[in-house]
Amino acid sequence: MKQKMEVVSTVRIEKSNDLYKIVDSLNRTLKQDDLMFGLALDENDENTAVFTIYRT
């Protein structure tokens, strides 16, 4: 059975070298609540990160 993920929220923020630490901590802490967090670079702006919250 394929798992469906729902995007709860997406926000664009200024890129920082330590952002992945926050995303990792959120994923480890809140996975039992069916939440997952993602971080990616904006395709059009290398100084912007895209932070997304998913419900699994």
Coordinates of N, CA, C and O in Angstrom, one line a residue:
M1 N 0.8 -1.2 0.0 CA 0.0 0.0 0.0 C 0.9 1.3 0.0 O 1.8 1.4 0.8
K2 N 0.6 2.2 -0.9 CA 1.4 3.4 -1.0 C 0.9 4.4 0.0 O -0.3 4.6 0.2
Q3 N 1.9 5.0 0.7 CA 1.6 6.0 1.7 C 1.4 7.4 1.1 O 2.3 7.8 0.3
K4 N 0.3 8.1 1.4 CA 0.1 9.4 0.9 C 0.6 10.5 1.8 O 0.3 10.4 3.0
M5 N 1.3 11.5 1.3 CA 1.8 12.6 2.1 C 1.0 13.8 1.8 O 0.8 14.1 0.6
E6 N 0.5 14.5 2.8 CA -0.2 15.8 2.6 C 0.7 17.0 3.0 O 1.3 16.9 4.1
V7 N 0.8 18.0 2.1 CA 1.6 19.2 2.5 C 0.8 20.0 3.4 O -0.4 20.4 3.1
V8 N 1.3 20.3 4.6 CA 0.6 21.1 5.6 C 1.0 22.5 5.5 O 0.1 23.4 5.5
S9 N 2.3 22.8 5.2 CA 2.7 24.1 5.1 C 4.1 24.2 4.4 O 4.9 23.3 4.5
T10 N 4.3 25.3 3.7 CA 5.6 25.5 3.0 C 5.9 27.0 3.2 O 5.1 27.9 3.1
V11 N 7.2 27.2 3.5 CA 7.7 28.6 3.7 C 9.1 28.7 3.1 O 9.9 27.7 3.2
R12 N 9.4 29.8 2.6 CA 10.7 30.1 2.0 C 11.4 31.0 3.0 O 10.9 32.0 3.5
I13 N 12.7 30.6 3.3 CA 13.4 31.3 4.3 C 14.9 31.5 3.8 O 15.3 30.8 2.9
E14 N 15.6 32.4 4.5 CA 17.0 32.6 4.1 C 17.8 31.4 4.4 O 17.7 30.8 5.5
K15 N 18.6 31.0 3.5 CA 19.4 29.8 3.7 C 20.4 30.0 4.8 O 21.0 31.1 5.0
S16 N 20.6 29.0 5.6 CA 21.6 29.0 6.7 C 22.2 27.6 6.8 O 21.5 26.6 6.6
N17 N 23.5 27.5 7.2 CA 24.2 26.2 7.2 C 23.6 25.3 8.2 O 23.8 24.1 8.1
D18 N 22.9 25.8 9.3 CA 22.5 24.9 10.4 C 21.0 24.6 10.3 O 20.5 23.9 11.2
L19 N 20.3 25.0 9.2 CA 18.9 24.7 9.1 C 18.6 23.2 9.2 O 17.6 22.7 9.7
Y20 N 19.5 22.4 8.6 CA 19.2 20.9 8.6 C 19.2 20.3 10.0 O 18.5 19.3 10.2
K21 N 19.8 21.0 10.9 CA 19.8 20.5 12.3 C 18.4 20.6 12.9 O 17.9 19.7 13.6
I22 N 17.7 21.7 12.6 CA 16.4 21.9 13.1 C 15.4 20.9 12.4 O 14.6 20.3 13.1
V23 N 15.6 20.7 11.1 CA 14.7 19.7 10.4 C 14.9 18.3 10.9 O 14.0 17.6 11.2
D24 N 16.2 18.0 11.2 CA 16.5 16.6 11.7 C 15.9 16.4 13.1 O 15.3 15.4 13.4
S25 N 16.0 17.4 13.9 CA 15.4 17.3 15.3 C 13.9 17.2 15.2 O 13.3 16.4 16.0
L26 N 13.3 18.0 14.4 CA 11.8 17.9 14.2 C 11.4 16.5 13.7 O 10.4 16.0 14.3
N27 N 12.1 16.0 12.8 CA 11.7 14.7 12.2 C 11.9 13.6 13.3 O 11.1 12.7 13.4
R28 N 13.0 13.7 14.1 CA 13.2 12.7 15.1 C 12.1 12.8 16.3 O 11.7 11.8 16.8
T29 N 11.8 14.0 16.6 CA 10.9 14.2 17.7 C 9.4 14.0 17.4 O 8.6 13.5 18.2
L30 N 9.0 14.3 16.1 CA 7.6 14.4 15.8 C 7.1 13.3 14.8 O 6.0 13.3 14.4
K31 N 8.0 12.3 14.5 CA 7.6 11.3 13.6 C 6.4 10.4 14.1 O 5.6 10.0 13.3
Q32 N 6.4 10.2 15.4 CA 5.3 9.4 16.0 C 3.9 10.2 15.9 O 2.9 9.6 16.0
D33 N 4.0 11.5 15.6 CA 2.7 12.2 15.4 C 2.4 12.3 13.9 O 1.6 13.2 13.5
D34 N 3.0 11.5 13.1 CA 2.7 11.4 11.6 C 3.1 12.7 10.9 O 2.4 13.1 10.0
L35 N 4.1 13.4 11.4 CA 4.6 14.6 10.7 C 6.0 14.4 10.2 O 6.8 13.7 10.8
M36 N 6.3 15.0 9.1 CA 7.6 14.9 8.5 C 8.0 16.3 7.9 O 7.1 17.0 7.5
F37 N 9.3 16.6 8.0 CA 9.7 17.9 7.7 C 10.8 17.8 6.6 O 11.6 16.9 6.6
G38 N 10.7 18.7 5.6 CA 11.7 18.7 4.5 C 12.3 20.0 4.3 O 11.8 21.1 4.7
L39 N 13.5 20.0 3.8 CA 14.3 21.2 3.5 C 15.0 21.1 2.1 O 15.6 20.0 1.9
A40 N 14.8 22.1 1.3 CA 15.4 22.0 0.0 C 15.8 23.4 -0.4 O 15.3 24.4 0.1
L41 N 16.7 23.5 -1.4 CA 17.1 24.8 -1.9 C 16.1 25.3 -2.9 O 15.6 24.4 -3.7
D42 N 15.8 26.5 -2.9 CA 14.9 27.1 -3.9 C 15.6 27.0 -5.3 O 16.7 27.2 -5.5
E43 N 14.8 26.5 -6.3 CA 15.4 26.3 -7.6 C 15.8 27.6 -8.3 O 16.7 27.6 -9.1
N44 N 15.2 28.7 -7.9 CA 15.5 30.0 -8.6 C 16.4 30.9 -7.8 O 16.8 31.9 -8.3
D45 N 16.7 30.6 -6.5 CA 17.4 31.5 -5.7 C 18.3 30.6 -4.7 O 17.8 30.0 -3.8
E46 N 19.6 30.6 -4.9 CA 20.5 29.8 -4.1 C 20.6 30.3 -2.7 O 21.2 29.5 -1.9
N47 N 20.1 31.4 -2.4 CA 20.2 32.0 -1.0 C 18.9 31.7 -0.2 O 18.8 32.2 0.9
T48 N 18.0 31.0 -0.8 CA 16.7 30.7 -0.2 C 16.5 29.2 0.0 O 16.8 28.5 -0.9
A49 N 16.0 28.9 1.2 CA 15.7 27.5 1.4 C 14.1 27.3 1.5 O 13.4 28.3 1.9
V50 N 13.6 26.2 1.2 CA 12.2 25.9 1.2 C 12.0 24.8 2.3 O 12.5 23.7 2.2
F51 N 11.2 25.2 3.3 CA 10.9 24.4 4.4 C 9.5 23.9 4.3 O 8.6 24.7 4.1
T52 N 9.3 22.6 4.3 CA 7.9 22.0 4.1 C 7.6 21.1 5.2 O 8.4 20.3 5.7
I53 N 6.3 21.2 5.7 CA 5.8 20.2 6.7 C 4.8 19.3 6.0 O 3.9 19.8 5.3
Y54 N 4.9 18.0 6.2 CA 4.1 17.0 5.6 C 3.4 16.2 6.7 O 3.9 16.0 7.8
R55 N 2.1 15.8 6.5 CA 1.4 14.9 7.3 C 1.4 13.5 6.5 O 1.1 13.5 5.4
T56 N 1.9 12.5 7.2 CA 2.0 11.2 6.5 C 0.9 10.3 6.9 O 0.2 10.5 7.9

